[in-house]
Amino acid sequence: MSWDRACCARRLGKRKVIAETGAGQHGFATATMAARFGFDCKIYMGAVDVARQRPNVFWMENLGAEVIAVQDGQKTLKDAINECMRDWVTNMEDTHYILGTACGPHPFPEMVSWFQSIIGLEAREQMLTQTGRLPDRVYACVGGGSNAMGIFQGFFDDDVELIGVEAGGLGVGTYMHGARLAYDDASVGVAQGYKTYFLQNDDGNMNETHSVAAGLDYIGINPIFSHLWEQGKVRFEAATDEEVKETLKLTMRTEGLIPALESTHAFVTALKEAPTMAKDEIILINQSGRGDKDIFTIADALDDAKWKSFVEGKSDQYRAERG
Amino acid sequence: MIWWNYSFPFSEPSADGPLFAHANEQSLKSGTTVDQCFEFMREVSARFPFKVLMMGYYNTAFKMGEERFVQRLKDAGGVGYILPDLPVEESANLHQLSEKAGIEPIILMTPTSSDKRLAQLGALSRGMVYVVARKGVTGSKTKMGDDVLALIERCRQHTNMPIGVGFGISGKEDMDFLRGSADLAIVGTAALKTWQESGAPGLKKFFAALMA
Ligand SMILES: Cc1ncc(COP(=O)(O)O)c(C=O)c1O
């Protein structure tokens, strides 16, 4: 998608690009594109996310992007979006805002959805080539909704069940999650330039959110999804932090897959529902990213002693080098 | 003439610079509610002669319902509101309710508004027009120059309402510069900064100097 956005920025005659990022994946992609196309690049990322997704920060910076740790609010994705909007209204003359998720003011939700639709088009074609038919169910994790919109668009006109999986965080009733549609805690509001279901209080101020996955730790959801959910066209479920950690162990050991913590949410629900399906039914899961970036979080979750002693060793080495 | 813009705190103040963004956050952290804001507004408007405007973000109005918002604003003695994140394309119902209640929706005109856009905004303007002196968010100082005067002139062609100029007005020189061109000067961040640095006595001095 970042190549499409590069073409946009060029066409608009902009020299600089800015982007928000939660998990760092979109920031990484934008920084890569900027290096290749010669744009100045600034990435806004909540300070909490900078701390938990250091590998992506490392690559963004080494690709030449300036990574700004946003200290406002909850210091996560939503605050990074606010900061991008502030930058853009100030510097719109020479700056293009490459909003990563399918949220924000018009035309971003539609524009990002359209750019991401390549995922669904390709997945549909591959499925037909490899199995001769369409999948019965498609699962995707939902932060703002870009990867899910991307893959679901390949199947909107088909008799295929579409399931979006949100961040269940600490679970139902804890108010520490990112489940706008799967749980009952969100209501319709207008913020960050768009109208959708938000996790907010009665005054219209946003509630704290939580997820082990930085990319799903967000207050709102693509407005097209809110509409499709109200119409019963897309089903929404949530996966908790605990379920994600357990499922990740399973996919690593049994499938040789290391999905990102975000993507693992889709695996949780798919694996939970698979036993209720017929043997010959086909499940398609969108692995929106790889888990390499999550090595610190996963190592913590697994309480991996060897990793910890490696990191301790490294930190001893750096301390000794500094004298 | 003095108008007072009272900011209702919002958790996603994306049109505000660091100082106001932080003030929003602190206010919410300390537990400020919309009820309290209206109550404070009621007390102030009962005690002081100046006109009181609600300033904030649209979700505050949307969440309680537009009709209720207008009614509560009126009950609290407010004369209007400024909601910078509500585009006029989406404001027909709120404007209609406001007109019925005699509440003014204050419209923002900005340096990036085209003449066509200004004409559209001008046609909807009531009470006063808020001319945003420069691109960007609240906070840093605006260099008052010919471009600001030209912008005010351009806006005047599209509205008969009094024009208030805001964003980055920081002191008496700015007021003097705008005198004769703008009808009102809107001071935000500079006042908040003064209050944070030197409290009520400092703020009193600051305003006395501005009005001198
Ligand atoms: C790997 C991965 N998947 C999914 C997401 C969630 O975003 P969206 O819902 O926009 O696809 C992110 C966001 O950072 C991500 O990094």
Coordinates of C-alpha atoms and ligand atoms in Angstrom, one line a residue:
Chain A
M1 CA 0.0 0.0 0.0
S2 CA 2.8 2.4 0.8
W3 CA 3.8 2.5 -2.9
D4 CA 0.3 3.6 -3.9
R5 CA 0.6 6.3 -1.3
A6 CA 4.0 7.4 -2.6
C7 CA 2.4 7.9 -6.0
C8 CA -0.3 10.0 -4.3
A9 CA 2.2 12.2 -2.5
R10 CA 4.2 12.6 -5.8
R11 CA 1.1 13.5 -7.8
L12 CA 0.2 16.1 -5.1
G13 CA 3.7 17.5 -5.4
K14 CA 4.6 17.0 -1.8
R15 CA 8.1 16.6 -0.5
K16 CA 7.4 15.4 3.0
V17 CA 5.3 12.5 4.3
I18 CA 4.1 11.9 7.8
A19 CA 2.4 8.9 9.3
E20 CA 1.0 7.6 12.6
T21 CA 1.9 4.1 13.6
G22 CA 0.8 1.8 16.4
A23 CA 2.7 -1.4 16.1
G24 CA 5.2 0.3 13.9
Q25 CA 4.3 -1.8 10.8
H26 CA 2.8 1.1 8.9
G27 CA 5.6 3.4 10.0
F28 CA 8.1 0.9 8.8
A29 CA 6.4 0.6 5.4
T30 CA 6.2 4.4 5.1
A31 CA 9.8 4.9 6.1
T32 CA 10.9 2.2 3.5
M33 CA 8.9 4.0 0.8
A34 CA 10.2 7.4 1.8
A35 CA 13.8 6.1 1.6
R36 CA 13.2 4.7 -1.9
F37 CA 11.3 7.7 -3.3
G38 CA 13.3 10.4 -1.6
F39 CA 10.7 12.0 0.7
D40 CA 11.4 13.5 4.1
C41 CA 9.7 11.2 6.6
K42 CA 8.3 11.8 10.1
I43 CA 6.6 9.0 12.0
Y44 CA 4.4 9.8 15.0
M45 CA 4.2 6.9 17.5
G46 CA 2.8 6.9 21.1
A47 CA 5.6 6.8 23.7
V48 CA 4.1 3.5 25.1
D49 CA 4.2 1.9 21.6
V50 CA 7.8 3.2 21.0
A51 CA 8.8 1.3 24.2
R52 CA 7.0 -1.9 23.3
Q53 CA 7.8 -2.1 19.6
R54 CA 11.5 -1.1 19.6
P55 CA 12.6 -3.3 16.7
N56 CA 10.4 -1.4 14.3
V57 CA 11.5 1.9 15.7
F58 CA 15.1 0.8 15.1
W59 CA 14.4 0.0 11.5
M60 CA 12.4 3.2 10.9
E61 CA 15.2 5.4 12.2
N62 CA 17.9 3.5 10.3
L63 CA 15.8 3.9 7.1
G64 CA 16.1 7.7 7.7
A65 CA 12.8 8.5 9.3
E66 CA 12.4 10.7 12.3
V67 CA 10.4 8.8 14.9
I68 CA 8.5 11.1 17.3
A69 CA 7.4 9.6 20.6
V70 CA 4.0 11.2 21.4
Q71 CA 3.6 12.0 25.0
D72 CA 0.0 13.1 25.0
G73 CA -3.0 11.3 26.4
Q74 CA -2.7 7.6 26.6
K75 CA 0.5 7.7 24.5
T76 CA -0.8 5.1 22.0
L77 CA -2.2 5.0 18.4
K78 CA -5.0 7.5 18.9
D79 CA -2.6 10.1 20.3
A80 CA -0.2 9.5 17.4
I81 CA -3.2 10.2 15.0
N82 CA -4.0 13.5 16.8
E83 CA -0.4 14.6 16.5
C84 CA -0.3 13.8 12.7
M85 CA -3.5 15.8 12.2
R86 CA -1.8 18.8 14.0
D87 CA 1.3 18.4 11.9
W88 CA -0.7 18.2 8.7
V89 CA -2.9 21.2 9.3
T90 CA 0.3 23.2 10.0
N91 CA 2.4 21.9 7.1
M92 CA -0.1 20.8 4.4
E93 CA 1.6 22.9 1.7
D94 CA 4.5 20.4 1.4
T95 CA 3.3 17.5 3.5
H96 CA 1.2 14.5 2.7
Y97 CA -0.4 12.6 5.6
I98 CA -0.2 8.9 4.9
L99 CA -2.9 7.7 7.4
G100 CA -2.3 4.0 7.8
T101 CA -5.5 2.7 9.1
A102 CA -8.9 3.0 7.5
C103 CA -10.1 5.7 9.9
G104 CA -9.9 9.5 10.2
P105 CA -11.6 12.2 8.1
H106 CA -13.0 11.6 4.7
P107 CA -11.6 10.4 2.3
F108 CA -9.2 8.3 4.4
P109 CA -11.5 5.5 5.4
E110 CA -12.5 4.9 1.8
M111 CA -9.1 5.6 0.3
V112 CA -7.2 3.3 2.7
S113 CA -9.8 0.6 2.1
W114 CA -9.4 0.9 -1.6
F115 CA -5.6 0.6 -1.5
Q116 CA -5.9 -2.4 0.8
S117 CA -8.4 -4.2 -1.4
I118 CA -5.5 -5.8 -3.3
I119 CA -5.3 -8.3 -0.4
G120 CA -8.8 -9.5 -0.9
L121 CA -8.5 -9.6 -4.7
E122 CA -5.4 -11.7 -4.6
A123 CA -6.6 -13.9 -1.8
R124 CA -9.8 -14.7 -3.7
E125 CA -7.9 -15.6 -6.8
Q126 CA -5.4 -17.7 -5.0
M127 CA -8.1 -19.6 -3.2
L128 CA -9.9 -20.3 -6.4
T129 CA -6.7 -21.5 -8.1
Q130 CA -5.7 -23.7 -5.2
T131 CA -9.0 -25.1 -4.1
G132 CA -11.3 -24.5 -6.9
R133 CA -13.8 -22.8 -4.6
L134 CA -14.3 -19.9 -2.2
P135 CA -13.6 -20.1 1.5
D136 CA -16.5 -20.5 3.9
R137 CA -15.2 -18.1 6.5
V138 CA -12.6 -15.3 6.4
Y139 CA -11.0 -14.1 9.6
A140 CA -9.0 -10.9 10.1
C141 CA -8.0 -8.8 13.1
V142 CA -9.4 -5.3 13.4
G143 CA -7.5 -2.3 14.8
G144 CA -8.7 0.6 12.8
G145 CA -9.8 -1.9 10.1
S146 CA -7.4 -1.6 7.2
N147 CA -6.2 -5.2 6.8
A148 CA -9.7 -6.6 7.5
M149 CA -11.3 -4.2 5.0
G150 CA -8.6 -5.2 2.6
I151 CA -9.2 -8.9 2.7
F152 CA -13.0 -8.7 3.2
Q153 CA -13.5 -6.7 0.0
G154 CA -12.5 -9.7 -2.0
F155 CA -15.6 -11.4 -0.7
F156 CA -18.4 -8.8 -0.3
D157 CA -20.4 -10.2 -3.2
D158 CA -20.0 -13.8 -2.2
D159 CA -21.7 -16.1 0.2
V160 CA -18.8 -16.1 2.6
E161 CA -19.0 -15.4 6.3
L162 CA -16.7 -12.5 7.3
I163 CA -15.4 -12.3 10.9
G164 CA -13.5 -9.4 12.3
V165 CA -11.6 -10.0 15.5
E166 CA -11.0 -7.1 17.9
A167 CA -8.7 -6.8 20.9
G168 CA -10.4 -8.4 24.0
G169 CA -7.5 -7.2 26.1
L170 CA -8.2 -8.2 29.7
G171 CA -11.7 -9.4 28.8
V172 CA -15.4 -8.5 29.0
G173 CA -16.3 -6.2 31.8
T174 CA -12.7 -5.0 32.5
Y175 CA -13.0 -1.8 30.4
M176 CA -9.4 -2.6 29.4
H177 CA -9.7 -3.7 25.8
G178 CA -10.2 -2.4 22.3
A179 CA -13.4 -4.2 21.4
R180 CA -15.8 -1.6 19.9
L181 CA -18.3 -3.9 18.3
A182 CA -17.7 -7.3 19.9
Y183 CA -18.3 -6.0 23.4
D184 CA -21.1 -3.7 24.6
D185 CA -19.0 -0.8 25.8
A186 CA -18.8 1.5 22.7
S187 CA -21.3 4.0 21.5
V188 CA -21.6 6.2 18.4
G189 CA -19.5 9.4 18.5
V190 CA -17.5 11.8 16.3
A191 CA -13.8 12.2 16.9
Q192 CA -10.6 12.4 14.9
G193 CA -12.7 13.5 11.9
Y194 CA -15.1 10.6 11.6
K195 CA -18.3 9.1 13.0
T196 CA -18.3 5.5 14.3
Y197 CA -18.6 3.4 17.5
F198 CA -16.0 4.7 20.0
L199 CA -15.0 3.5 23.4
Q200 CA -16.1 6.6 25.2
N201 CA -17.9 7.8 28.3
D202 CA -21.3 9.6 28.6
D203 CA -19.6 13.0 28.2
G204 CA -18.1 11.9 24.9
N205 CA -14.5 11.7 26.2
M206 CA -12.6 8.6 25.2
N207 CA -12.0 5.8 27.6
E208 CA -8.7 4.1 28.1
T209 CA -8.1 1.1 25.9
H210 CA -5.7 -1.8 26.3
S211 CA -4.3 -4.6 24.2
V212 CA -1.2 -6.7 24.2
A213 CA -1.1 -5.7 20.5
A214 CA -0.2 -2.1 19.9
G215 CA -1.9 -2.1 16.5
L216 CA -5.3 -3.0 18.0
D217 CA -5.1 -0.7 21.0
Y218 CA -7.4 1.9 19.6
I219 CA -10.7 3.7 20.4
G220 CA -12.5 3.7 17.0
I221 CA -13.2 1.5 14.0
N222 CA -13.6 2.0 10.3
P223 CA -17.0 3.6 9.8
I224 CA -17.8 1.3 6.9
F225 CA -17.4 -1.6 9.3
S226 CA -19.8 0.0 11.8
H227 CA -22.4 0.1 9.0
L228 CA -21.8 -3.5 7.9
W229 CA -22.0 -4.7 11.5
E230 CA -25.3 -2.9 12.0
Q231 CA -26.5 -4.6 8.8
G232 CA -25.4 -8.0 10.0
K233 CA -23.0 -8.4 7.1
V234 CA -19.8 -8.7 9.2
R235 CA -19.6 -10.5 12.5
F236 CA -17.3 -9.2 15.2
E237 CA -15.6 -11.2 18.0
A238 CA -12.8 -10.4 20.4
A239 CA -9.7 -12.3 21.5
T240 CA -8.1 -11.7 24.9
D241 CA -4.4 -11.1 25.6
E242 CA -4.3 -14.5 27.3
E243 CA -5.9 -16.3 24.4
V244 CA -3.5 -14.6 22.0
K245 CA -0.4 -15.7 23.9
E246 CA -1.7 -19.3 24.0
T247 CA -2.6 -19.4 20.3
L248 CA 0.7 -17.9 19.3
K249 CA 2.5 -20.8 21.0
L250 CA 0.2 -23.2 19.1
T251 CA 0.8 -21.7 15.7
M252 CA 4.5 -21.6 16.2
R253 CA 4.7 -25.3 17.3
T254 CA 2.1 -26.8 15.0
E255 CA 2.2 -24.6 11.8
G256 CA 5.6 -23.1 11.9
L257 CA 4.0 -19.6 11.8
I258 CA 4.9 -16.6 13.8
P259 CA 2.0 -14.2 13.2
A260 CA 2.2 -10.7 14.7
L261 CA 0.3 -10.3 18.0
E262 CA -2.3 -8.3 16.1
S263 CA -2.8 -11.0 13.5
T264 CA -2.8 -13.7 16.2
H265 CA -6.2 -12.4 17.3
A266 CA -7.7 -13.6 14.0
F267 CA -6.1 -17.1 14.6
V268 CA -7.6 -17.3 18.1
T269 CA -11.2 -17.0 16.9
A270 CA -10.7 -19.1 13.8
L271 CA -9.2 -21.9 15.9
K272 CA -11.9 -21.6 18.5
E273 CA -14.7 -21.9 15.8
A274 CA -13.0 -24.5 13.6
P275 CA -14.3 -27.5 15.6
T276 CA -17.9 -26.3 15.0
M277 CA -17.4 -26.4 11.3
A278 CA -17.6 -29.3 8.8
K279 CA -14.4 -31.1 7.9
D280 CA -14.5 -29.9 4.2
E281 CA -15.2 -26.3 5.0
I282 CA -12.4 -23.8 4.2
I283 CA -11.1 -21.2 6.6
L284 CA -9.1 -18.2 5.3
I285 CA -7.1 -16.2 7.9
N286 CA -5.4 -13.0 7.1
Q287 CA -1.9 -12.9 8.6
S288 CA -1.5 -9.1 8.5
G289 CA 2.0 -9.2 9.8
R290 CA 4.8 -11.3 11.2
G291 CA 5.7 -11.4 14.9
D292 CA 9.4 -10.6 14.6
K293 CA 8.6 -7.1 15.9
D294 CA 7.0 -8.6 19.0
I295 CA 10.0 -10.6 20.1
F296 CA 10.3 -8.6 23.4
T297 CA 6.6 -8.9 24.3
I298 CA 6.5 -12.6 23.3
A299 CA 9.6 -13.4 25.2
D300 CA 8.1 -11.8 28.3
A301 CA 4.8 -13.7 27.8
L302 CA 6.7 -17.0 27.5
D303 CA 9.0 -16.0 30.4
D304 CA 11.9 -17.2 28.2
A305 CA 14.9 -17.5 30.4
K306 CA 17.4 -17.8 27.6
W307 CA 16.2 -14.6 26.0
K308 CA 16.4 -12.8 29.3
S309 CA 20.0 -13.9 29.9
F310 CA 20.9 -12.8 26.4
V311 CA 19.4 -9.3 26.9
E312 CA 21.1 -9.1 30.3
G313 CA 24.4 -10.0 28.7
K314 CA 23.9 -7.4 26.0
S315 CA 23.1 -4.7 28.5
D316 CA 26.2 -5.7 30.6
Q317 CA 28.3 -5.4 27.4
Y318 CA 26.9 -1.9 26.6
R319 CA 27.4 -0.7 30.1
A320 CA 31.1 -2.0 30.0
E321 CA 31.6 -0.3 26.6
R322 CA 30.3 3.0 28.0
G323 CA 32.9 2.6 30.8
Chain B
M1 CA -16.7 44.5 23.9
I2 CA -15.5 41.4 25.6
W3 CA -16.4 37.8 24.7
W4 CA -15.3 34.9 26.8
N5 CA -14.6 31.6 25.1
Y6 CA -14.9 28.8 27.6
S7 CA -13.1 25.6 26.6
F8 CA -14.9 22.4 27.5
P9 CA -12.2 19.7 27.8
F10 CA -12.1 16.9 25.2
S11 CA -9.9 13.8 25.2
E12 CA -8.8 14.2 21.5
P13 CA -8.0 17.9 21.1
S14 CA -6.6 17.5 17.6
A15 CA -6.9 21.2 16.7
D16 CA -4.9 22.3 19.8
G17 CA -1.2 22.8 20.3
P18 CA 0.8 21.4 23.2
L19 CA -0.3 23.9 25.9
F20 CA -4.1 23.6 25.3
A21 CA -3.8 19.8 24.6
H22 CA -2.1 19.4 28.0
A23 CA -4.7 21.6 29.7
N24 CA -7.5 19.4 28.2
E25 CA -5.8 16.3 29.5
Q26 CA -5.2 17.8 33.0
S27 CA -8.7 18.9 33.3
L28 CA -10.1 15.5 32.4
K29 CA -7.6 13.8 34.7
S30 CA -8.8 15.9 37.5
G31 CA -12.4 14.7 36.8
T32 CA -14.0 17.7 35.1
T33 CA -17.4 16.8 33.6
V34 CA -19.7 18.5 31.1
D35 CA -22.2 19.1 33.9
Q36 CA -19.5 21.1 35.8
C37 CA -18.6 23.1 32.7
F38 CA -22.2 24.2 32.2
E39 CA -22.5 25.0 35.9
F40 CA -19.4 27.1 35.8
M41 CA -20.6 28.8 32.7
R42 CA -23.9 29.6 34.4
E43 CA -22.1 31.2 37.3
V44 CA -19.8 33.2 35.2
S45 CA -22.5 34.5 32.8
A46 CA -24.7 35.5 35.8
R47 CA -21.9 37.5 37.4
F48 CA -20.1 39.1 34.5
P49 CA -21.3 41.4 31.7
F50 CA -19.3 39.7 28.9
K51 CA -20.7 37.3 26.3
V52 CA -19.9 33.7 26.9
L53 CA -19.2 31.2 24.2
M54 CA -18.7 27.5 24.5
M55 CA -15.6 26.3 22.8
G56 CA -14.9 22.7 22.3
Y57 CA -15.2 19.7 20.0
Y58 CA -18.3 18.4 18.3
N59 CA -18.5 15.1 20.2
T60 CA -19.5 16.9 23.4
A61 CA -22.6 18.2 21.6
F62 CA -23.3 15.0 19.6
K63 CA -23.1 12.8 22.6
M64 CA -25.7 14.6 24.7
G65 CA -27.8 15.3 21.6
E66 CA -27.8 18.5 19.5
E67 CA -31.1 19.7 20.9
R68 CA -30.1 19.2 24.5
F69 CA -26.7 20.8 23.8
V70 CA -28.3 24.0 22.5
Q71 CA -30.8 24.1 25.4
R72 CA -28.2 23.6 28.0
L73 CA -26.0 26.2 26.5
K74 CA -28.8 28.7 26.6
D75 CA -29.8 27.8 30.2
A76 CA -26.2 28.4 31.2
G77 CA -26.3 31.9 29.7
G78 CA -24.1 31.1 26.7
V79 CA -24.6 33.0 23.5
G80 CA -22.9 30.7 21.1
Y81 CA -20.4 28.0 20.4
I82 CA -17.2 27.3 18.5
L83 CA -16.8 23.7 17.3
P84 CA -13.7 23.6 15.0
D85 CA -14.1 20.0 14.1
L86 CA -17.6 20.3 12.7
P87 CA -17.7 21.0 9.0
V88 CA -20.6 23.1 7.8
E89 CA -21.7 20.3 5.5
E90 CA -22.6 18.3 8.7
S91 CA -24.1 21.2 10.7
A92 CA -27.5 21.9 9.1
N93 CA -29.5 20.4 12.0
L94 CA -27.5 22.0 14.7
H95 CA -27.6 25.4 13.0
Q96 CA -31.3 25.1 12.7
L97 CA -31.8 24.3 16.4
S98 CA -29.4 27.1 17.3
E99 CA -31.4 29.7 15.3
K100 CA -34.6 28.6 17.0
A101 CA -33.0 29.0 20.4
G102 CA -31.2 32.3 19.5
I103 CA -27.7 30.7 19.9
E104 CA -24.9 31.7 17.6
P105 CA -22.9 29.0 15.8
I106 CA -19.5 30.7 15.3
I107 CA -17.9 29.8 12.0
L108 CA -14.2 29.6 11.3
M109 CA -12.6 31.0 8.2
T110 CA -9.0 30.0 7.6
P111 CA -6.1 31.0 5.3
T112 CA -6.6 27.8 3.2
S113 CA -10.3 28.5 2.6
S114 CA -10.9 29.3 -1.1
D115 CA -13.1 32.2 -2.0
K116 CA -15.8 29.8 -2.9
R117 CA -15.6 28.2 0.5
L118 CA -15.5 31.6 2.2
A119 CA -18.7 32.5 0.4
Q120 CA -20.3 29.3 1.6
L121 CA -19.1 30.0 5.2
G122 CA -20.1 33.6 5.1
A123 CA -23.7 32.8 4.1
L124 CA -24.0 30.6 7.2
S125 CA -22.2 33.0 9.6
R126 CA -24.1 34.3 12.7
G127 CA -23.0 36.4 15.7
M128 CA -19.3 36.7 14.6
V129 CA -16.8 35.0 12.4
Y130 CA -13.6 33.5 13.8
V131 CA -10.8 34.2 11.4
V132 CA -7.9 31.8 12.0
A133 CA -4.8 34.0 11.5
R134 CA -2.5 31.2 10.3
K135 CA -2.5 27.5 9.4
G136 CA -2.0 25.0 12.1
V137 CA -3.1 24.5 15.7
T138 CA -3.5 26.8 18.7
G139 CA -0.3 27.8 20.4
S140 CA 2.7 29.3 18.8
K141 CA 2.9 33.0 18.0
T142 CA 1.6 34.3 14.7
K143 CA 3.7 36.8 13.0
M144 CA 1.3 39.6 12.3
G145 CA 1.9 40.9 8.8
D146 CA 0.2 42.0 5.6
D147 CA -1.0 38.4 4.9
V148 CA -3.2 38.5 8.1
L149 CA -4.7 41.9 7.0
A150 CA -5.3 40.5 3.5
L151 CA -7.0 37.5 5.0
I152 CA -9.3 39.6 7.1
E153 CA -10.1 41.7 4.1
R154 CA -10.8 38.6 2.0
C155 CA -13.1 37.3 4.8
R156 CA -14.9 40.7 5.1
Q157 CA -16.0 40.3 1.5
H158 CA -18.1 37.3 2.5
T159 CA -19.7 38.3 5.7
N160 CA -21.2 41.3 7.5
M161 CA -20.7 39.8 10.9
P162 CA -18.0 41.2 13.3
I163 CA -14.7 39.5 12.7
G164 CA -12.6 38.0 15.5
V165 CA -9.1 37.1 14.8
G166 CA -7.4 34.3 16.8
F167 CA -4.5 31.8 16.9
G168 CA -1.2 33.0 18.2
I169 CA -2.2 36.5 19.5
S170 CA 0.2 37.1 22.3
G171 CA 0.2 40.7 23.4
K172 CA -0.5 44.3 23.0
E173 CA 1.4 44.8 19.8
D174 CA -0.8 42.2 18.1
M175 CA -3.9 44.0 19.4
D176 CA -2.6 47.3 18.1
F177 CA -1.7 45.8 14.8
L178 CA -5.2 44.4 14.4
R179 CA -7.1 47.5 15.6
G180 CA -9.1 49.0 12.8
S181 CA -8.9 45.8 10.8
A182 CA -10.5 43.2 13.1
D183 CA -13.4 43.8 15.5
L184 CA -12.3 41.3 18.1
A185 CA -9.0 39.7 19.1
I186 CA -9.1 36.2 20.4
V187 CA -6.5 35.4 23.0
G188 CA -6.0 31.9 24.2
T189 CA -2.7 30.3 24.7
A190 CA -0.9 33.5 25.7
A191 CA -3.5 34.0 28.5
L192 CA -3.3 30.4 29.6
K193 CA 0.5 30.6 29.7
T194 CA 0.4 33.8 31.8
W195 CA -2.0 32.2 34.2
Q196 CA 0.2 29.1 34.6
E197 CA 3.3 31.2 35.1
S198 CA 2.0 33.9 37.3
G199 CA -1.5 33.0 38.5
A200 CA -4.5 35.4 38.8
P201 CA -2.6 38.6 39.6
G202 CA -0.4 38.0 36.5
L203 CA -3.4 37.3 34.3
K204 CA -5.1 40.5 35.6
K205 CA -2.0 42.5 34.6
F206 CA -1.9 40.7 31.3
F207 CA -5.4 41.7 30.4
A208 CA -5.0 45.2 31.7
A209 CA -2.0 45.6 29.4
L210 CA -3.9 44.2 26.4
M211 CA -6.8 46.6 26.9
A212 CA -4.7 49.6 27.5
Ligands
LIG1 C1 0.4 -6.6 11.9 C2 -0.7 -5.7 12.1 N1 -2.0 -6.2 11.9 C3 -3.1 -5.4 12.1 C4 -3.0 -4.1 12.5 C5 -4.2 -3.4 12.8 O1 -4.5 -2.3 12.0 P1 -5.7 -2.5 10.9 O2 -7.0 -2.9 11.7 O3 -5.8 -1.1 10.4 O4 -5.4 -3.5 9.9 C6 -1.7 -3.6 12.8 C7 -1.6 -2.2 13.2 O5 -0.6 -1.7 13.5 C8 -0.6 -4.4 12.5 O6 0.7 -3.9 12.8

